[in-house]
Coordinates of C-alpha atoms and ligand atoms in Angstrom, one line a residue:
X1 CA 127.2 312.6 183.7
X2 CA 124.9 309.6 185.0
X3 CA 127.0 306.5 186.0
X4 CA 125.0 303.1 186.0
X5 CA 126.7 301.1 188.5
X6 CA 126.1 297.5 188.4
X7 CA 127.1 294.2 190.6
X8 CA 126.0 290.7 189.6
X9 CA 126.4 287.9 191.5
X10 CA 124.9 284.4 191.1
X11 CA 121.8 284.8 191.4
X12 CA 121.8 288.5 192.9
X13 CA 122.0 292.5 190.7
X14 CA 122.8 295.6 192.8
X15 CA 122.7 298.6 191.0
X16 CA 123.4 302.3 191.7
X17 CA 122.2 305.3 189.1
X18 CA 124.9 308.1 190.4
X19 CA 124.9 311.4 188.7
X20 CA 128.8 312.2 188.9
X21 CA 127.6 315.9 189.2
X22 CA 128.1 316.1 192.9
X23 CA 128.1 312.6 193.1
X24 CA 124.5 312.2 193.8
X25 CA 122.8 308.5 194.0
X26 CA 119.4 309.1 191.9
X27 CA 118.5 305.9 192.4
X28 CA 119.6 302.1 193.9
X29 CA 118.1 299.1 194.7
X30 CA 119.0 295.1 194.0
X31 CA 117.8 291.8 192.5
X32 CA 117.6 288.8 194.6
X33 CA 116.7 285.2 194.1
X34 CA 117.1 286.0 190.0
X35 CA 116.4 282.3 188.2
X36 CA 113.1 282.0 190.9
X37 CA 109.8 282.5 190.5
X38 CA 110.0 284.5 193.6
X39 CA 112.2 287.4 192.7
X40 CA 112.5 289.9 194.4
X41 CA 113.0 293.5 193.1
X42 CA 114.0 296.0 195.4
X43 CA 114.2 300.2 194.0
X44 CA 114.5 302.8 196.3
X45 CA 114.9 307.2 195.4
X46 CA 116.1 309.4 197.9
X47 CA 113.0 311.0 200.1
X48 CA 110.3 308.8 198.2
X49 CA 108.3 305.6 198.3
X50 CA 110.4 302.5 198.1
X51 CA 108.8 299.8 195.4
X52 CA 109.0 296.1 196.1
X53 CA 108.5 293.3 193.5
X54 CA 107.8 289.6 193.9
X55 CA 108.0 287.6 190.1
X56 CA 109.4 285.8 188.1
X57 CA 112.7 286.8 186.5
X58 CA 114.9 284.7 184.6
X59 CA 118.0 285.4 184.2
X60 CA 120.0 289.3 184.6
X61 CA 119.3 290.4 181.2
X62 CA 115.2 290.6 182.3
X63 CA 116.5 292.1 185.4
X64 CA 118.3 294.7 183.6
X65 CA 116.0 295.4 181.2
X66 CA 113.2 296.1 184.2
X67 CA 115.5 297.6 185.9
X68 CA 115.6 300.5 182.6
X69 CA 112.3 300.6 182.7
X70 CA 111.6 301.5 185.9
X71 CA 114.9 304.1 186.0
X72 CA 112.3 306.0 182.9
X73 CA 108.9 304.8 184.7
X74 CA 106.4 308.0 185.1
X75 CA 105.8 307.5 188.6
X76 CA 109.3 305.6 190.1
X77 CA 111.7 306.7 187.7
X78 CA 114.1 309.2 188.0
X79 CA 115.2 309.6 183.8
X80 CA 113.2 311.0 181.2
X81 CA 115.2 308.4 179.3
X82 CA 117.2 305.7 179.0
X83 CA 119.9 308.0 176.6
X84 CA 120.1 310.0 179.7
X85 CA 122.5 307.3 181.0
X86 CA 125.6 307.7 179.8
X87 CA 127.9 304.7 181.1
X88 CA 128.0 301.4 183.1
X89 CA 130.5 300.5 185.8
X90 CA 130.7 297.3 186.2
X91 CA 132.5 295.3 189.1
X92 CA 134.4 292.1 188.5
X93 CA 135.2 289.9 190.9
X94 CA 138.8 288.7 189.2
X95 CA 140.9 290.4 186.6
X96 CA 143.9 287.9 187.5
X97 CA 147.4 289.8 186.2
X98 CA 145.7 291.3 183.4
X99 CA 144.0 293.9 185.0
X100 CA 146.3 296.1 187.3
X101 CA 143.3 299.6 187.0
X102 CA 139.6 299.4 185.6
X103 CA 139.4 299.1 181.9
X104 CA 136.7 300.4 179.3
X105 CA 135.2 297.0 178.2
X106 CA 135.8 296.3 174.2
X107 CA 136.3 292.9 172.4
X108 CA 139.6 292.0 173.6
X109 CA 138.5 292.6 177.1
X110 CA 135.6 290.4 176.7
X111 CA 138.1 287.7 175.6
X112 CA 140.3 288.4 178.7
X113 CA 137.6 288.5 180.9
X114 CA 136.6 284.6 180.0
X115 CA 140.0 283.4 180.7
X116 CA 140.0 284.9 184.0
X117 CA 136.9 283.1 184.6
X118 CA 139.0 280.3 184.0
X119 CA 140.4 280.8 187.8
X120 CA 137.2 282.2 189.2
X121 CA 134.5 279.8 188.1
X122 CA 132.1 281.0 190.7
X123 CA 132.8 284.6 190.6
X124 CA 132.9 285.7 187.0
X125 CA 130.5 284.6 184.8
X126 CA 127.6 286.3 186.5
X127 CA 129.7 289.4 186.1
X128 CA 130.4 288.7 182.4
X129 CA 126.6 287.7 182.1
X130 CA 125.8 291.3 183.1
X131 CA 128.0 292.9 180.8
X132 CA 127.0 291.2 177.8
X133 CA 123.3 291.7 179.0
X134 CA 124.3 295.7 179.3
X135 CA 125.6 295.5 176.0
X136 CA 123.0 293.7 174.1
X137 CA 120.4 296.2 175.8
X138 CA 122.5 299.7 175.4
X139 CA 124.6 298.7 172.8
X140 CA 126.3 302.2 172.5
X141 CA 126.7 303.4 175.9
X142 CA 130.4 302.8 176.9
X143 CA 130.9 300.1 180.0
X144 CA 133.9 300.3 182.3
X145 CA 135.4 297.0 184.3
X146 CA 136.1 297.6 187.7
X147 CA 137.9 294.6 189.5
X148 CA 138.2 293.8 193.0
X149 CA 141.9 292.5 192.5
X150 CA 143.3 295.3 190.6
X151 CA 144.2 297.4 194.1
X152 CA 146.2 294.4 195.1
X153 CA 148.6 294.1 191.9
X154 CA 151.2 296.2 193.4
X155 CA 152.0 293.2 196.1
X156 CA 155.6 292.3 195.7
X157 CA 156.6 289.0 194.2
X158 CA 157.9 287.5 198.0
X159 CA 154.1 288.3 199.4
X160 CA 151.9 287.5 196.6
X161 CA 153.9 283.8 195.8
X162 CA 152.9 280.7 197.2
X163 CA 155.8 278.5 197.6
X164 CA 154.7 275.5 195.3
X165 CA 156.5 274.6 192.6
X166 CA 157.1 277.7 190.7
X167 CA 155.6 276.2 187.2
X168 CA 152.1 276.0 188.5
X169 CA 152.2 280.1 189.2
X170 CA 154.0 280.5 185.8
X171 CA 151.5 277.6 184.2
X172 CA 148.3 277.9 185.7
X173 CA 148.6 281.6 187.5
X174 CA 148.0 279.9 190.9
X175 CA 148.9 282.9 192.8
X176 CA 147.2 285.3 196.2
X177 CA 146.0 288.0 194.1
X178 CA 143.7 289.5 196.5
X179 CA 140.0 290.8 197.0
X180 CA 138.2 293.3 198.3
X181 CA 140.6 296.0 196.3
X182 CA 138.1 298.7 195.7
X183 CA 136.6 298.7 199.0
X184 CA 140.6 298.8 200.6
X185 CA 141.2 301.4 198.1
X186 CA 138.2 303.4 198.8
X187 CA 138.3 303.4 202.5
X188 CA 142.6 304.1 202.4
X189 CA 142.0 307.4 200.3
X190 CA 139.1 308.5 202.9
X191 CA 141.5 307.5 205.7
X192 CA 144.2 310.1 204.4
X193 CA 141.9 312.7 203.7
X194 CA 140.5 312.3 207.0
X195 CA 143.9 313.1 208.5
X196 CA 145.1 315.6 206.2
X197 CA 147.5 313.9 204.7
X198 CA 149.0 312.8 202.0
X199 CA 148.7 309.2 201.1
X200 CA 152.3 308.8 199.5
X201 CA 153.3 309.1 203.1
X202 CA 151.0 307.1 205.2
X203 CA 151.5 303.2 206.2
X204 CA 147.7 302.3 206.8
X205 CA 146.4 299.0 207.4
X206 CA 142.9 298.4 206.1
X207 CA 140.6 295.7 208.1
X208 CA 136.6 295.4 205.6
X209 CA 135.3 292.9 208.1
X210 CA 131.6 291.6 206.7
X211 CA 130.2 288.2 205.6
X212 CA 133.8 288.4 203.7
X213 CA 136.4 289.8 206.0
X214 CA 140.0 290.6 204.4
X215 CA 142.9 293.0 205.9
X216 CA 145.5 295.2 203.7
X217 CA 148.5 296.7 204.2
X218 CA 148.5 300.1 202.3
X219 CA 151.8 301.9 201.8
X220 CA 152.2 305.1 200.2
X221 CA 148.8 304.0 198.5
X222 CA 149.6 301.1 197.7
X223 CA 148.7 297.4 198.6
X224 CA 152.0 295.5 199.6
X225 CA 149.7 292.4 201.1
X226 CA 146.7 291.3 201.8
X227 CA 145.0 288.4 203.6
X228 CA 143.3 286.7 201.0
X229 CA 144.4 284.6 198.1
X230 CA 143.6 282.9 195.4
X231 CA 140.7 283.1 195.6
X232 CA 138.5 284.8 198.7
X233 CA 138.7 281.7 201.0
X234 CA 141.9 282.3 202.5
X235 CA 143.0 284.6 205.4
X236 CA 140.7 285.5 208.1
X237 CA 138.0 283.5 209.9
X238 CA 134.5 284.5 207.9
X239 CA 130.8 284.2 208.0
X240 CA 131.0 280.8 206.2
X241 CA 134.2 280.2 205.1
X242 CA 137.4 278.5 207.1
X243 CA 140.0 281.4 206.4
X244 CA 143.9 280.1 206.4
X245 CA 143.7 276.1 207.2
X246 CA 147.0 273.6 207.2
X247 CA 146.2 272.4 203.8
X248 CA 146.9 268.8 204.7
X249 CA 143.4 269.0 206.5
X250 CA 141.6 269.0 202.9
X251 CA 142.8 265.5 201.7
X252 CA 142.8 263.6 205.3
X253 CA 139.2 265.2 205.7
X254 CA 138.2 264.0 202.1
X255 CA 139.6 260.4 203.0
X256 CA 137.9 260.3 206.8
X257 CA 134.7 261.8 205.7
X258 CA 135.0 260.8 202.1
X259 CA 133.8 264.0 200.7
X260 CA 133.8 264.5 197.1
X261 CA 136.3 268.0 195.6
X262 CA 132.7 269.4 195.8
X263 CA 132.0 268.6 198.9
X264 CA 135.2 269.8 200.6
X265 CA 134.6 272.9 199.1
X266 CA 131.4 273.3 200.3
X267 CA 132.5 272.5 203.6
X268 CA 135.1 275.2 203.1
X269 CA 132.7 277.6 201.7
X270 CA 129.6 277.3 203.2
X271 CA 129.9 275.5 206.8
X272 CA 133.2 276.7 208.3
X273 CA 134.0 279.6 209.6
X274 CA 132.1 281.5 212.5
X275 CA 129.0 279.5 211.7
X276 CA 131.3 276.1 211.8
X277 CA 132.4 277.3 215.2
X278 CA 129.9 278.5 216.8
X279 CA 126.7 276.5 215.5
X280 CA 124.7 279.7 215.6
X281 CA 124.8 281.5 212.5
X282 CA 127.3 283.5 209.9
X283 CA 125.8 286.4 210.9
X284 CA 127.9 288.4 213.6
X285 CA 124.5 290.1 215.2
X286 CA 123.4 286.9 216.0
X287 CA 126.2 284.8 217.4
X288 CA 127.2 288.1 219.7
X289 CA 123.6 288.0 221.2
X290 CA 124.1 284.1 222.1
X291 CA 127.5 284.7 223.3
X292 CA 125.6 287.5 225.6
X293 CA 123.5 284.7 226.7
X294 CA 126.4 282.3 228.0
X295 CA 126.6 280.3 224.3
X296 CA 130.5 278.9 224.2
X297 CA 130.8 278.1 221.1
X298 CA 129.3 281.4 219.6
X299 CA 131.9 283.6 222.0
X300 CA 134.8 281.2 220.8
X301 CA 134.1 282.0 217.2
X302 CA 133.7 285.7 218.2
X303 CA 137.5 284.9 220.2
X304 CA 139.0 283.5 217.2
X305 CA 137.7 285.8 215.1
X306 CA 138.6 288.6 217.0
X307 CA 142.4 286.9 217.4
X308 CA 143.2 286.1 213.8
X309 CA 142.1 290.4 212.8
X310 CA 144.8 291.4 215.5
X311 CA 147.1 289.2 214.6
X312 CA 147.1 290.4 211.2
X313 CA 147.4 293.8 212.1
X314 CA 150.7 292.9 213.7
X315 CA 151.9 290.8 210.9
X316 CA 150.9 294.1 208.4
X317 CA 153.1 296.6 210.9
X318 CA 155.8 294.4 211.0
X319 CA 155.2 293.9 207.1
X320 CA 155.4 298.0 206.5
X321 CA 157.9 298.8 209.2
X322 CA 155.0 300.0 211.4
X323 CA 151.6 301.6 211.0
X324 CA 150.2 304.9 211.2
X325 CA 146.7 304.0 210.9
X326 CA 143.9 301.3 211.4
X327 CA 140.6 301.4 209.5
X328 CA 137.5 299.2 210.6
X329 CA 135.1 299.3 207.2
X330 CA 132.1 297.0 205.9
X331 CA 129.2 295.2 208.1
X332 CA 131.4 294.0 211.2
X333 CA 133.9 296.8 211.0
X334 CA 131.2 299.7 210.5
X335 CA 129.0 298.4 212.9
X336 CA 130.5 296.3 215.8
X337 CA 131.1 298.1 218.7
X338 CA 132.2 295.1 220.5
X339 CA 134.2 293.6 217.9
X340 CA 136.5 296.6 217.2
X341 CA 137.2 297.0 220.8
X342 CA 137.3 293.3 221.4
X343 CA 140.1 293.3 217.9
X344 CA 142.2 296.2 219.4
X345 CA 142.8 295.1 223.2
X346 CA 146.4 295.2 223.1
X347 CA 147.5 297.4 220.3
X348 CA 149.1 299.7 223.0
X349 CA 152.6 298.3 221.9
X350 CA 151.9 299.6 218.6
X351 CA 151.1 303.3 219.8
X352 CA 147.6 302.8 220.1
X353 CA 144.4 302.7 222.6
X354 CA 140.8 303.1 221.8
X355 CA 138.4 305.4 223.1
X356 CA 135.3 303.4 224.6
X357 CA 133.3 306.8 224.2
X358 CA 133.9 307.8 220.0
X359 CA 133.9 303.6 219.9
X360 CA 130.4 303.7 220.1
X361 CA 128.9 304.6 216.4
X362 CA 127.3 302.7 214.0
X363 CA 127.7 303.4 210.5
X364 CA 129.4 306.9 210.6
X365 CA 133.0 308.2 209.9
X366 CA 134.7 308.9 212.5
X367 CA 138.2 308.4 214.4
X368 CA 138.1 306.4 217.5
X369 CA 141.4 306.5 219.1
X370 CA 142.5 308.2 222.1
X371 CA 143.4 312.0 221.9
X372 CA 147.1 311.8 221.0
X373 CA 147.2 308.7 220.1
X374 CA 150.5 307.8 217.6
X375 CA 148.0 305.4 215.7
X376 CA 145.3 306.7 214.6
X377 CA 142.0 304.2 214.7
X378 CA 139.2 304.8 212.4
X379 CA 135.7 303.5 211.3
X380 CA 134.8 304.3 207.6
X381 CA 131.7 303.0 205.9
X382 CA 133.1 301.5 202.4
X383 CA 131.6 303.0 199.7
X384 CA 132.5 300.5 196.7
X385 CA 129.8 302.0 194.0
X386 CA 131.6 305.2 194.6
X387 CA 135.4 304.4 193.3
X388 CA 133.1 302.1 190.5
X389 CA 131.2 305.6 189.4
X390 CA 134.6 307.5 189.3
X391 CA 136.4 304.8 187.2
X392 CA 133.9 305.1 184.9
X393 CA 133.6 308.7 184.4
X394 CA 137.5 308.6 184.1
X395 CA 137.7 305.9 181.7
X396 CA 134.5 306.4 179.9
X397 CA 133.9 310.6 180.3
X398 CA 133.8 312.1 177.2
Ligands
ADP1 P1 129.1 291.1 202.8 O1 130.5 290.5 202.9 O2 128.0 290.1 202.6 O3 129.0 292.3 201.9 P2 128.6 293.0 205.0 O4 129.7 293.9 204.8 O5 127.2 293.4 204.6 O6 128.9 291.6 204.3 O7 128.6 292.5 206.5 C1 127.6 291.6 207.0 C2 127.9 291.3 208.4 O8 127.9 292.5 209.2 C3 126.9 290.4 209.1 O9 127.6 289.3 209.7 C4 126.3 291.2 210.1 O10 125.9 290.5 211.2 C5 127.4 292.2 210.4 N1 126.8 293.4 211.1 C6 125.8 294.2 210.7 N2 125.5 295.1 211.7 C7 126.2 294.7 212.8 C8 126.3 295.1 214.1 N3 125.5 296.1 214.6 N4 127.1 294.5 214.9 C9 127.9 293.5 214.5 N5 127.9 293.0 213.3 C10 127.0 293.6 212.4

C-alpha cells in the first residue's frame, strides 16, 4: 500500500509518498512561498538527483496537482501511475473535542472540520484547502485526518480547564487542548520500545523542542498534560512566540502601546519569544553562536529557555507521581547538544544525570543517560509522517 502523506500550511505543502510495505519513503519533498511567483518546489528520491523549481503556483490545488505529476514523471517519478496511490494522510492542525483518533474523511467530517476552524483560524483552513484540493483531484482514493490534538484528549478535566467562567469552555470550547500530539505520540511509543518495555507501564515525559517547543506527560500511553493550550502559544518560551505570560500584560500592553487585537497578537506570535529576548534571531543555531561570542541577551534567552523546559519536567513528575523517562525530540531537542545538557543540570534529584560522552549526537536515536541511571534520558528524531502513514493504512487499508 502507497500512503500519500500531506501537510499544508499557509503558504507551505510537505508531502511524503511512503510505501507501508516496509515502510519505505519513495519520495518527499515540500512547497514553499505557494501564492508567489517565486515558488519554490522541492522533490527529492532516495539515492537520486534532487529537482528544484522556482514558478509561479497559485494556490495548493496547483501544487498538488504538480506534485502528481512529477510522482508519474518518466524521469523523477517514482509511480507508473497516479492509481498506484492508494490513500492520503492528511494532518490537521485542530480537531477540538471531536476528534479523540484520526478519522477517514467523509461529508460529515468535512462539516466538522469547518467548525474547528472556527477556533483555529490560522491553522485549519490551509489544511481543509488541501483536502478538498486532494479530493477534487483523486476523487476516489480514500483520505485519512490525522490531528495534532487528538493524542492530548485523554488530559483529565482538572488539567485541560482554564479556570474562567465555566460557560465560555461549555459555550465557546475555550479550553488547553494541546499540540504537537502525533509527534509526542510517535516519539513515546519509540521511547518504550527502546527500553523494552511496555508502555502501559511507563510514566514518560516528552519535551519536541523546535521553532514550536511543547512538553507532555505520557502515562501508561497516554497524555495526562501538556504545555500548550488553546491554541500553540502557550507554555514554553519559542522561536517567536512568548509562551505562558500573566494575561493582564495583553490589555495594559494594548493600552501603553496602543496595539490593535492584531497587533498584540502579532507581538505574541511573531516578535516574542527567544528572538524578543535575545534580538538575534528565532533560530536556536544562531543565538547559541552569539551567546558563544559574549551576546547577553542571546544567552539570557538560551537561560530562560533552558529554565522554563526543566521546570516543566518537574511540574510533569510531580504531575505523574514521578518519571521514568525523558525524551528530547524535534530541531532543538534532536540536535542541541548544549541545550539538552544545559535543560538537565540538576535532574539528579529526580534519579537522573547525563552522560557528556552519548550527549554528543545529532540527529540519531540514542539514550544519553548515565549507565544505571533510574531515569532514563533519550534523544529521538520525531518522525510525524510516520504515525500519519500508519493511521491511514489503519483507517483507510482495504
Ligand atoms: P519547527 O517547529 O519549525 O518544525 P524544527 O523542529 O525544525 O522546528 O526546529 C527548528 C529549530 O531547531 C531551529 O531553531 C534550529 O535552530 C534548531 N536546530 C537545528 N539544528 C540545531 C543544532 N544543531 N543545535 C541547536 N539547534 C538546532
Amino acid at each position: 500500500m502507497n500512503v500519500l502523506v500531506v501537510n499544508c500550511g499557509s503558504s507551505s505543502l510537505k508531502y511524503q509518498l511512503i510505501n507501508m510495505n516496509g515502510e519505505q519513503v519513495l519520495a518527499k519533498g515540500q512547497f514553499e512561498r505557494i501564492g508567489a511567483d517565486d515558488a519554490i518546489f522541492t522533490h527529492k528520491r532516495p539515492n537520486a538527483d534532487k529537482l528544484e523549481q522556482v514558478k509561479p503556483i497559485k494556490n495548493h490545488k496547483e501544487a498538488l496537482k504538480i506534485l502528481l505529476d512529477i510522482l508519474v514523471d518518466k524521469q523523477y517519478g517514482v509511480l507508473n501511475s497516479m492509481d498506484e496511490i492508494d490513500a492520503v494522510g492528511h494532518r490537521v492542525v485542530h480537531g477540538a473535542e471531536k476528534f479523540a483518533d484520526s478519522v477517514l474523511i467523509d461529508d460529515n467530517v468535512m462539516k466538522a472540520l469547518d467548525e474547528c476552524a472556527q477556533i483555529a483560524p490560522l491553522h485549519n483552513p490551509p489544511n481543509i484547502e488541501g483536502i478538498e484540493a486532494c479530493k477534487a483531484i483523486m476523487p476516489n482514493v480514500p483520505q485519512v485526518a490525522v490531528f495534532d490534538t487528538a493524542f492530548h484528549q485523554t488530559m483529565p478535566k482538572e488539567a485541560f480547564l482554564y479556570a474562567l467562567p465555566y460557560e465560555e469552555y461549555a459555550e465557546l470550547g475555550v479550553r488547553k487542548y494541546g499540540f504537537h500530539g502525533t509527534s509526542h505520540r510517535y516519539v513515546s511509543q519509540r521511547c518504550a520500545e527502546l527500553m523494552g518495555k511496555d508502555i502501559k507501564a511507563l510514566r514518560i515525559i516528552s519535551c519536541h523542542l523546535g521553532n514550536g517547543s511543547s512538553v507532555t506527560a505520557v502515562k501508561g500511553g497516554k497524555s495526562v498534560d501538556t504545555s500548550m493550550g488553546f491554541t500553540p502559544l502557550s507554555g514554553l518560551i519559542m522561536g517567536t512566540r512568548s509562551g505562558d505570560i500573566d494575561p493582564a500584560i495583553i490589555p495594559f500592553l494594548m493600552e501603553k502601546r496602543h496595539l490593535s487585537p492584531q497587533e498584540i497578537d502579532t507581538l505574541l506570535n511573531k516578535k516574542s519569544g527567544v528572538l524578543g529576548i535575545s534580538g538575534v534571531s528565532n533560530d536556536f543555531r544562531t543565538i547559541g553562536d552569539a551567546a558563544k561570542e559574549g551576546n547577553e541577551r542571546a544567552q539570557l534567552a538560551l537561560d530562560m529557555f533552558h529554565y522554563h523546559v526543566r521546570a516543566t519536567i518537574g511540574a510533569y513528575a510531580a504531575v505523574m507521581g514521578g518519571v521514568d523517562a525523558i525524551i528530547f525530540t524535534a530541531g532543538v531537542g534532536e540536535n542541541g547538544i548544549d541545550d539538552r545538557a544545559a535543560i538537565c543540570e540538576g535532574l539528579e534529584y529526580l534519579g537522573t544525570k547525563i552522560d557528556p560522552e552519548k550527549n554528543n549526537v545529532r540527529g540519531e536515536e540514542r539514550e544519553i543517560s548515565i549507565d544505571g541511571a533510574k531515569v532514563k534520558l533519550f534523544a529521538i528524531p520525531t518522525n510525524e509522517e510516520i504515525m500519519i502513514a500508519r493511521d491511514t493504512q489503519r483507517l483507510a487499508g482495504k
